[in-house]
Amino acid sequence: MNKNKNNKAIWNSRIKEDASILFQKVGNSIDIDKKLFKEDILGSIVHVEMLFRQKIISFKIKNKIIYGLNKIEKEILKNKFEYNKKYEDIHMNIEKRLFQIIGEDAGYIHTARSRNDQVITDFKMWTSSATKEIIKNLNDIIKTILKVSEKNIETIMPGFTHLKNAQAVSFAHYLMAYVEMFNRDKNRFLYNIKSLSECPLGAAALTGTSFNIDRNFTAKKLGFEKPTNNSIDTVADRDFVLDFLYSVSVCSMHISRIAEELIIWNSDGFNLITLSDKVVTGSSIMPQKKNPDLLEYLRGKTGTTYGNLFSMLTILKGLPISYFKDLQDDKEILFKSNEILNNCISILNEVLKNLRPNKQQMLNLANSGYITATDLADYLVKNHSMPFRKAYQITAMIVNFAEKKNKKLNELSAEELKKIEPKLTTEVLKVFNVKNSVNSKKSYGGTSFDNIKKMIMKYKKDIK
Ligand code: ARG
């Protein structure tokens, strides 16, 4: 009778032949889902505690199973556990080992559950922890950006639209834009934790169970808020995987945008920042090169995270509800995206911590391209009661004049300006100072130094 002591799969009483070697090779997922061992063991312990409380199994059997499961956890942690591909996945590997340790009583563990609800319970718990870890890492990157911003409130650089000089900004204001993005990412992940709050355990294969189980008990004990409402939806639902993959995609898109920005600023044409030697690589032929490879890695990996989101969407499209093997790929995809994102956040953190703004070059570039033209137009509106459109025209004439004379706006004299607009006096010259220009943008959310300081304070407080 001791069927499970031999080297057979657990369902061997019905399926007489071993799976073909090819199927064993492709159908198993143990190398991937072994990551779920902790959640699987905890889920099983809580499950048998509930079975005992509900008088479905005896005290003795419950304790025996828990003893066996704890022993298995230790073996896994000490790398002494032998994974066998023949048993497909982590759930069956653990159950098989339980038989070896405690004998036939191990057979009670799978009362009133199925792998379908088991796998999704483990996976939801894992995803919830991974989400919390990402939020922690996002806090770290935000802290780094706040530190760099604090040191660069009065570092003036050109702000670009269409990659052409637009208006002067503080370097810190640029960086703080990324704090906004990472903060939205954090909120997106926080929202996902909420969507992970329903416990699948007890949905069994797809119908629920005729045993008198207590799903509220298992849900609470495993850190969920409540059990799921519909057993078929429970085993079919992978929306939480999509939420995770989408959030990873958006976050890596943000990382990719900052990476691209830094690559441009680091290029010889711009030369606005210097990257630390720690994050650049040399060329095998051009001895002078310091290439921003790591930033390019960040930009490239974003493609993989989008691909993963689309893989999962495609797997789910048209799949009838309840469980199908198609779903097994969900874990490989999510684990990969999770790993990529955490790597990317760490890399970006390292890059930002060691980045040096080339302040003089930033200022020089901010002083070119007639960047204070809008300030001049605003000045005319405010001081010479003109409609903005008229002020715009006069300013355009002044820019044309400066271009013809091959001068920057701040190199024009009051006399030259007066020839175009007689109302102007020497007082106007102050608007061509880029620092004044930056600090004049005091509207809420603008680049004035005070605004930036306030935002840095706000986020510092939020993160504490
Ligand atoms: N390893 C499987 C997965 O991750 C577990 C679910 C198996 N259920 C089944 N009916 N084959 O999808």
Coordinates of C-alpha atoms and ligand atoms in Angstrom, one line a residue:
M1 CA 0.0 0.0 0.0
N2 CA 2.9 2.3 0.6
K3 CA 2.5 3.9 -2.8
N4 CA 4.1 7.2 -2.0
K5 CA 7.3 5.8 -0.7
N6 CA 8.4 4.9 -4.2
N7 CA 9.7 7.2 -6.8
K8 CA 6.3 7.8 -8.5
A9 CA 4.3 10.9 -9.1
I10 CA 1.5 11.3 -6.6
W11 CA -1.2 10.6 -9.2
N12 CA 0.3 7.2 -10.2
S13 CA -2.7 5.2 -9.0
R14 CA -4.6 6.4 -12.1
I15 CA -1.8 7.3 -14.5
K16 CA 0.1 4.1 -14.9
E17 CA 3.0 5.2 -17.0
D18 CA 5.6 7.8 -16.1
A19 CA 5.4 11.0 -18.1
S20 CA 7.6 10.9 -21.2
I21 CA 11.1 12.3 -20.6
L22 CA 10.2 15.2 -22.9
F23 CA 7.1 16.1 -20.9
Q24 CA 9.0 15.7 -17.6
K25 CA 11.6 18.1 -19.0
V26 CA 9.2 20.8 -20.3
G27 CA 6.3 20.3 -17.9
N28 CA 8.1 20.8 -14.6
S29 CA 8.5 24.2 -13.0
I30 CA 10.5 23.3 -10.0
D31 CA 13.6 25.4 -10.9
I32 CA 11.3 28.4 -11.0
D33 CA 8.7 27.9 -8.3
K34 CA 11.1 26.7 -5.7
K35 CA 11.2 30.4 -4.7
L36 CA 7.7 29.8 -3.2
F37 CA 8.9 27.2 -0.6
K38 CA 8.4 29.5 2.5
E39 CA 4.9 30.6 1.5
D40 CA 4.0 27.0 0.6
I41 CA 5.1 25.6 3.9
L42 CA 3.4 28.4 5.9
G43 CA 0.2 28.0 3.8
S44 CA 0.2 24.2 4.6
I45 CA 0.8 24.7 8.3
V46 CA -2.1 27.2 8.5
H47 CA -4.2 24.9 6.4
V48 CA -3.7 21.9 8.7
E49 CA -4.2 24.1 11.8
M50 CA -7.6 25.0 10.4
L51 CA -8.4 21.4 9.5
F52 CA -7.7 20.5 13.1
R53 CA -9.8 23.4 14.6
Q54 CA -12.7 22.3 12.3
K55 CA -12.3 18.7 13.6
I56 CA -11.4 17.4 10.1
I57 CA -8.1 16.0 11.2
S58 CA -6.8 14.9 14.6
F59 CA -4.4 16.8 16.9
K60 CA -1.8 14.1 16.5
I61 CA -1.9 14.2 12.7
K62 CA -1.8 18.0 12.6
N63 CA 1.3 18.0 14.8
K64 CA 3.0 15.3 12.8
I65 CA 2.4 17.2 9.6
I66 CA 3.7 20.5 11.1
Y67 CA 6.7 18.7 12.5
G68 CA 7.5 17.3 9.0
L69 CA 6.9 20.7 7.3
N70 CA 9.2 22.5 9.7
K71 CA 11.9 19.8 9.1
I72 CA 11.5 20.3 5.3
E73 CA 11.9 24.1 5.7
K74 CA 15.1 23.6 7.6
E75 CA 16.4 21.2 4.9
I76 CA 15.6 23.7 2.2
L77 CA 17.3 26.6 4.1
K78 CA 20.4 24.4 4.6
N79 CA 20.5 23.4 0.9
K80 CA 19.9 19.8 2.0
F81 CA 16.6 19.4 0.2
E82 CA 16.7 17.3 -3.0
Y83 CA 14.4 18.8 -5.6
N84 CA 13.1 16.3 -8.1
K85 CA 11.9 17.4 -11.5
K86 CA 9.7 14.3 -11.7
Y87 CA 7.4 15.9 -9.0
E88 CA 6.8 18.9 -11.2
D89 CA 6.7 21.8 -8.8
I90 CA 7.5 22.9 -5.3
H91 CA 4.1 21.9 -3.9
M92 CA 4.5 18.2 -5.0
N93 CA 8.2 18.1 -4.0
I94 CA 7.3 19.2 -0.5
E95 CA 4.4 16.8 -0.2
K96 CA 6.5 13.9 -1.5
R97 CA 9.2 14.7 1.1
L98 CA 6.5 14.9 3.8
F99 CA 5.6 11.3 3.0
Q100 CA 9.2 10.3 3.4
I101 CA 9.5 12.0 6.7
I102 CA 6.1 11.1 8.4
G103 CA 4.7 8.3 6.4
E104 CA 1.1 7.8 5.2
D105 CA -0.3 10.5 7.5
A106 CA 1.1 13.0 5.1
G107 CA -1.8 12.1 2.9
Y108 CA -4.1 14.2 5.2
I109 CA -2.4 17.5 4.2
H110 CA -4.2 17.8 0.9
T111 CA -7.7 17.4 2.4
A112 CA -10.0 20.2 1.3
R113 CA -7.6 21.9 -1.0
S114 CA -6.1 21.6 -4.5
R115 CA -2.9 22.7 -6.0
N116 CA -5.0 25.3 -7.9
D117 CA -5.8 27.3 -4.8
Q118 CA -2.5 26.3 -3.1
V119 CA -0.3 27.7 -5.9
I120 CA -2.2 31.0 -6.1
T121 CA -2.2 31.5 -2.3
D122 CA 1.6 31.0 -2.3
F123 CA 2.1 33.2 -5.3
K124 CA -0.1 36.1 -3.9
M125 CA 1.8 36.0 -0.6
W126 CA 5.1 36.1 -2.5
T127 CA 4.0 38.9 -4.7
S128 CA 2.8 40.9 -1.7
S129 CA 6.3 40.6 -0.1
A130 CA 8.0 41.4 -3.3
T131 CA 5.8 44.5 -3.7
K132 CA 6.8 45.7 -0.2
E133 CA 10.5 45.2 -1.1
I134 CA 10.1 47.3 -4.3
I135 CA 8.5 50.1 -2.3
K136 CA 11.4 50.0 0.1
N137 CA 13.8 50.2 -2.8
L138 CA 11.8 53.1 -4.3
N139 CA 12.1 54.9 -1.0
D140 CA 15.9 54.5 -1.2
I141 CA 16.1 56.0 -4.7
I142 CA 13.9 58.9 -3.6
K143 CA 16.2 59.5 -0.7
T144 CA 19.2 59.6 -3.0
I145 CA 17.5 62.0 -5.4
L146 CA 16.5 64.3 -2.5
K147 CA 20.1 64.4 -1.3
V148 CA 21.5 65.3 -4.8
S149 CA 18.7 67.8 -5.2
E150 CA 19.5 69.5 -1.9
K151 CA 23.0 70.2 -3.1
N152 CA 21.9 71.6 -6.4
I153 CA 19.0 73.9 -5.7
E154 CA 20.9 76.8 -7.2
T155 CA 22.6 74.9 -10.0
I156 CA 21.2 76.5 -13.1
M157 CA 20.8 74.6 -16.3
P158 CA 18.7 74.9 -19.5
G159 CA 15.3 73.3 -19.4
F160 CA 14.5 71.7 -22.8
T161 CA 11.5 71.2 -25.0
H162 CA 12.1 69.3 -28.2
L163 CA 15.7 69.1 -26.8
K164 CA 16.1 72.8 -27.7
N165 CA 16.9 75.3 -25.0
A166 CA 13.5 76.4 -23.6
Q167 CA 13.7 78.2 -20.2
A168 CA 16.3 78.0 -17.5
V169 CA 15.6 75.6 -14.6
S170 CA 17.3 74.4 -11.4
F171 CA 19.0 71.1 -11.8
A172 CA 17.3 70.1 -8.6
H173 CA 13.9 70.9 -10.1
Y174 CA 14.7 68.4 -13.0
L175 CA 15.7 65.8 -10.5
M176 CA 12.6 66.4 -8.3
A177 CA 10.5 65.6 -11.4
Y178 CA 11.7 62.0 -11.0
V179 CA 10.8 62.0 -7.3
E180 CA 7.2 62.7 -8.5
M181 CA 7.4 59.7 -10.9
F182 CA 8.9 57.3 -8.3
N183 CA 6.4 58.5 -5.8
R184 CA 3.5 57.7 -8.2
D185 CA 5.2 54.3 -8.7
K186 CA 5.1 53.7 -5.0
N187 CA 1.4 54.6 -4.8
R188 CA 0.7 52.2 -7.7
F189 CA 2.5 49.3 -5.9
L190 CA 0.8 50.3 -2.6
Y191 CA -2.6 50.0 -4.4
N192 CA -1.5 46.6 -5.7
I193 CA -1.1 45.3 -2.1
K194 CA -4.7 46.1 -1.6
S195 CA -5.7 44.1 -4.6
L196 CA -3.7 41.2 -3.1
S197 CA -5.7 41.1 0.0
E198 CA -8.1 38.2 -0.7
C199 CA -7.1 34.7 0.1
P200 CA -7.6 31.9 -2.4
L201 CA -7.1 29.0 -0.1
G202 CA -10.2 26.8 0.2
A203 CA -11.4 27.5 -3.4
A204 CA -9.9 24.0 -4.0
A205 CA -9.8 22.9 -7.6
L206 CA -12.6 25.3 -8.8
T207 CA -15.8 24.6 -6.8
G208 CA -14.9 25.0 -3.1
T209 CA -15.2 22.0 -0.9
S210 CA -17.8 19.9 1.0
F211 CA -15.5 19.9 4.1
N212 CA -16.6 22.3 6.8
I213 CA -13.5 24.6 6.4
D214 CA -13.0 28.0 7.9
R215 CA -11.6 30.2 5.2
N216 CA -11.7 33.3 7.4
F217 CA -9.3 31.7 9.7
T218 CA -6.8 30.7 7.0
A219 CA -7.1 34.1 5.3
K220 CA -6.4 36.1 8.5
K221 CA -3.6 33.8 9.6
L222 CA -1.8 34.2 6.3
G223 CA -2.1 38.0 6.3
F224 CA -5.0 38.4 4.0
E225 CA -8.0 40.6 4.8
K226 CA -10.7 38.1 3.7
P227 CA -11.3 35.0 1.5
T228 CA -12.0 35.4 -2.2
N229 CA -15.7 35.4 -3.2
N230 CA -16.0 33.0 -6.1
S231 CA -14.0 29.8 -6.3
I232 CA -13.9 29.6 -10.1
D233 CA -12.6 33.2 -10.4
T234 CA -10.1 32.5 -7.6
V235 CA -8.2 29.8 -9.5
A236 CA -8.5 31.6 -12.8
D237 CA -7.6 35.1 -11.6
R238 CA -4.1 36.5 -12.5
D239 CA -5.1 40.2 -12.5
F240 CA -2.7 40.7 -9.6
V241 CA 0.1 39.4 -11.8
L242 CA -0.9 41.9 -14.5
D243 CA -1.1 44.8 -11.9
F244 CA 2.4 43.9 -10.8
L245 CA 3.8 43.6 -14.3
Y246 CA 2.2 46.9 -15.4
S247 CA 3.5 48.7 -12.3
V248 CA 7.0 47.3 -13.0
S249 CA 6.7 48.4 -16.7
V250 CA 5.7 52.0 -15.7
C251 CA 8.5 52.2 -13.1
S252 CA 11.1 50.9 -15.5
M253 CA 9.8 53.3 -18.1
H254 CA 10.6 56.1 -15.7
I255 CA 14.0 54.7 -15.1
S256 CA 14.5 54.4 -18.8
R257 CA 13.6 58.1 -19.3
I258 CA 16.0 59.3 -16.6
A259 CA 18.7 57.0 -18.1
E260 CA 18.2 58.4 -21.6
E261 CA 18.3 62.0 -20.1
L262 CA 21.5 61.2 -18.4
I263 CA 23.0 59.6 -21.5
I264 CA 22.2 62.8 -23.4
W265 CA 23.6 65.1 -20.7
N266 CA 26.7 63.0 -20.5
S267 CA 27.3 63.0 -24.3
D268 CA 30.2 65.1 -25.5
G269 CA 27.8 67.5 -27.3
F270 CA 26.1 68.4 -24.0
N271 CA 28.7 67.6 -21.4
L272 CA 26.4 68.6 -18.6
I273 CA 27.2 65.8 -16.2
T274 CA 30.2 63.6 -15.4
L275 CA 29.5 59.9 -14.5
S276 CA 31.7 58.1 -12.0
D277 CA 34.2 55.7 -13.3
K278 CA 32.3 53.0 -11.4
V279 CA 29.5 53.1 -13.8
V280 CA 31.1 53.5 -17.2
T281 CA 33.0 51.1 -19.4
G282 CA 35.9 51.5 -21.8
S283 CA 36.2 50.6 -25.5
S284 CA 38.3 47.8 -26.7
I285 CA 39.7 50.0 -29.5
M286 CA 39.2 53.6 -28.6
P287 CA 41.4 54.4 -25.5
Q288 CA 39.7 57.7 -24.7
K289 CA 36.2 56.3 -24.3
K290 CA 34.1 56.2 -21.1
N291 CA 30.8 54.8 -22.2
P292 CA 27.5 55.0 -20.1
D293 CA 26.8 51.3 -20.6
L294 CA 24.9 50.9 -17.4
L295 CA 22.5 53.6 -18.3
E296 CA 22.0 51.9 -21.6
Y297 CA 21.4 48.6 -19.7
L298 CA 18.6 50.4 -17.8
R299 CA 17.0 51.7 -21.0
G300 CA 17.3 48.3 -22.7
K301 CA 15.8 46.3 -19.8
T302 CA 12.6 48.3 -20.0
G303 CA 11.9 46.5 -23.2
T304 CA 12.0 43.1 -21.3
T305 CA 9.5 44.4 -18.7
Y306 CA 7.1 45.5 -21.4
G307 CA 7.5 42.1 -23.1
N308 CA 6.7 40.3 -19.8
L309 CA 3.5 42.4 -19.4
F310 CA 2.5 41.5 -22.9
S311 CA 3.3 37.8 -22.5
M312 CA 1.0 37.6 -19.5
L313 CA -1.8 39.5 -21.2
T314 CA -1.5 37.2 -24.2
I315 CA -1.5 34.1 -22.0
L316 CA -4.8 35.2 -20.4
K317 CA -6.5 36.3 -23.6
G318 CA -9.1 33.8 -24.6
L319 CA -8.2 31.4 -21.8
P320 CA -11.4 29.8 -20.4
I321 CA -11.7 30.4 -16.6
S322 CA -10.5 28.0 -13.8
Y323 CA -7.1 26.4 -14.0
F324 CA -5.1 25.6 -17.1
K325 CA -1.4 24.7 -17.5
D326 CA -1.0 27.9 -19.6
L327 CA -1.1 29.8 -16.3
Q328 CA 2.1 28.1 -15.0
D329 CA 4.3 30.6 -16.8
D330 CA 2.9 33.4 -14.6
K331 CA 5.6 32.9 -12.1
E332 CA 8.6 32.8 -14.4
I333 CA 7.4 36.1 -15.9
L334 CA 6.7 37.9 -12.7
F335 CA 9.9 36.7 -11.0
K336 CA 11.9 38.0 -13.9
S337 CA 10.3 41.4 -14.0
N338 CA 10.7 41.7 -10.2
E339 CA 14.4 40.9 -10.5
I340 CA 15.0 43.3 -13.4
L341 CA 13.3 46.1 -11.6
N342 CA 15.2 45.7 -8.4
N343 CA 18.4 45.5 -10.3
C344 CA 17.5 48.6 -12.3
I345 CA 16.6 50.6 -9.1
S346 CA 19.9 49.6 -7.5
I347 CA 21.9 50.6 -10.6
L348 CA 20.2 54.0 -10.9
N349 CA 20.8 54.6 -7.2
E350 CA 24.5 53.9 -7.7
V351 CA 24.7 56.2 -10.8
L352 CA 22.9 59.1 -9.1
K353 CA 25.0 58.8 -5.9
N354 CA 28.1 59.2 -7.9
L355 CA 27.0 61.7 -10.5
R356 CA 28.7 65.1 -10.8
P357 CA 26.9 68.1 -12.5
N358 CA 29.3 70.2 -14.6
K359 CA 27.9 73.4 -13.2
Q360 CA 29.9 75.9 -15.3
Q361 CA 28.9 74.0 -18.5
M362 CA 25.3 73.9 -17.4
L363 CA 25.3 77.7 -16.8
N364 CA 27.1 78.4 -20.1
L365 CA 24.5 76.3 -22.0
A366 CA 21.7 78.0 -20.0
N367 CA 23.0 81.4 -21.2
S368 CA 22.8 80.4 -24.8
G369 CA 19.8 79.9 -27.1
Y370 CA 18.0 83.1 -26.1
I371 CA 16.7 81.2 -23.1
T372 CA 15.4 84.3 -21.3
A373 CA 13.2 85.5 -24.2
T374 CA 10.0 84.4 -22.4
D375 CA 11.2 86.4 -19.3
L376 CA 11.5 89.5 -21.5
A377 CA 8.0 89.0 -22.9
D378 CA 6.7 88.6 -19.3
Y379 CA 8.5 91.7 -18.2
L380 CA 6.9 93.8 -21.0
V381 CA 3.5 92.6 -20.0
K382 CA 4.1 93.3 -16.3
N383 CA 5.9 96.6 -16.6
H384 CA 4.6 98.2 -19.8
S385 CA 1.0 97.0 -19.6
M386 CA 1.0 95.2 -22.9
P387 CA -1.0 92.1 -24.0
F388 CA 1.2 89.0 -24.0
R389 CA 0.9 88.5 -27.8
K390 CA 2.3 92.0 -28.5
A391 CA 5.1 91.5 -26.0
Y392 CA 5.9 88.2 -27.7
Q393 CA 6.3 90.0 -31.1
I394 CA 8.6 92.7 -29.7
T395 CA 10.7 90.0 -28.0
A396 CA 10.9 88.0 -31.2
M397 CA 12.2 91.2 -32.9
I398 CA 14.8 91.6 -30.2
V399 CA 15.9 88.0 -30.5
N400 CA 16.2 88.5 -34.3
F401 CA 18.3 91.5 -33.7
A402 CA 20.6 89.7 -31.3
E403 CA 20.9 86.8 -33.7
K404 CA 22.0 89.2 -36.5
K405 CA 24.5 90.9 -34.2
N406 CA 25.7 87.5 -33.1
K407 CA 25.1 88.4 -29.4
K408 CA 23.4 86.7 -26.5
L409 CA 20.4 88.5 -25.0
N410 CA 22.4 89.4 -21.9
E411 CA 25.1 91.0 -24.2
L412 CA 22.6 93.6 -25.6
S413 CA 22.8 97.1 -24.3
A414 CA 19.9 99.1 -23.1
E415 CA 20.4 101.5 -26.1
E416 CA 20.1 98.6 -28.5
L417 CA 17.0 97.4 -26.8
K418 CA 15.4 100.9 -26.8
K419 CA 15.8 101.1 -30.6
I420 CA 13.4 98.3 -30.9
E421 CA 11.1 99.2 -28.0
P422 CA 11.5 102.8 -26.8
K423 CA 9.7 102.1 -23.5
L424 CA 12.5 99.9 -22.3
T425 CA 15.1 101.2 -19.7
T426 CA 18.2 99.7 -18.2
E427 CA 16.1 98.1 -15.6
V428 CA 15.1 95.4 -18.1
L429 CA 18.6 94.0 -18.2
K430 CA 18.0 92.0 -15.0
V431 CA 15.6 89.7 -16.8
F432 CA 18.5 88.3 -18.8
N433 CA 20.0 86.9 -15.7
V434 CA 19.3 83.1 -15.7
K435 CA 19.4 82.8 -12.0
N436 CA 16.8 85.5 -11.6
S437 CA 14.8 83.8 -14.3
V438 CA 14.8 80.5 -12.4
N439 CA 13.9 82.1 -9.1
S440 CA 11.1 84.1 -10.6
K441 CA 9.0 81.0 -11.3
K442 CA 7.3 81.1 -8.0
S443 CA 3.9 79.7 -9.1
Y444 CA 3.0 76.4 -7.3
G445 CA 5.2 73.6 -8.7
G446 CA 7.5 76.0 -10.5
T447 CA 11.3 76.0 -10.4
S448 CA 11.9 78.9 -7.8
F449 CA 14.4 78.0 -5.1
D450 CA 11.8 78.2 -2.4
N451 CA 9.4 75.9 -4.1
I452 CA 12.1 73.3 -4.6
K453 CA 13.2 73.6 -0.9
K454 CA 9.6 73.1 0.2
M455 CA 9.1 70.0 -2.0
I456 CA 12.4 68.5 -0.8
M457 CA 11.2 69.0 2.8
K458 CA 7.8 67.5 2.1
Y459 CA 9.3 64.3 0.6
K460 CA 11.9 64.0 3.3
K461 CA 9.0 64.1 5.9
D462 CA 6.9 61.6 3.9
I463 CA 9.6 59.1 3.7
K464 CA 10.6 59.1 7.3
Ligands
ARG1 N1 2.7 24.2 -10.9 C1 1.4 24.5 -11.2 C2 1.3 26.0 -11.6 O1 2.1 26.7 -11.2 C3 0.5 24.2 -10.1 C4 -0.9 24.1 -10.4 C5 -1.2 22.8 -10.9 N2 -2.5 22.4 -11.0 C6 -2.9 21.6 -12.0 N3 -4.1 21.3 -12.0 N4 -2.0 21.0 -12.7 O2 0.4 26.4 -12.4

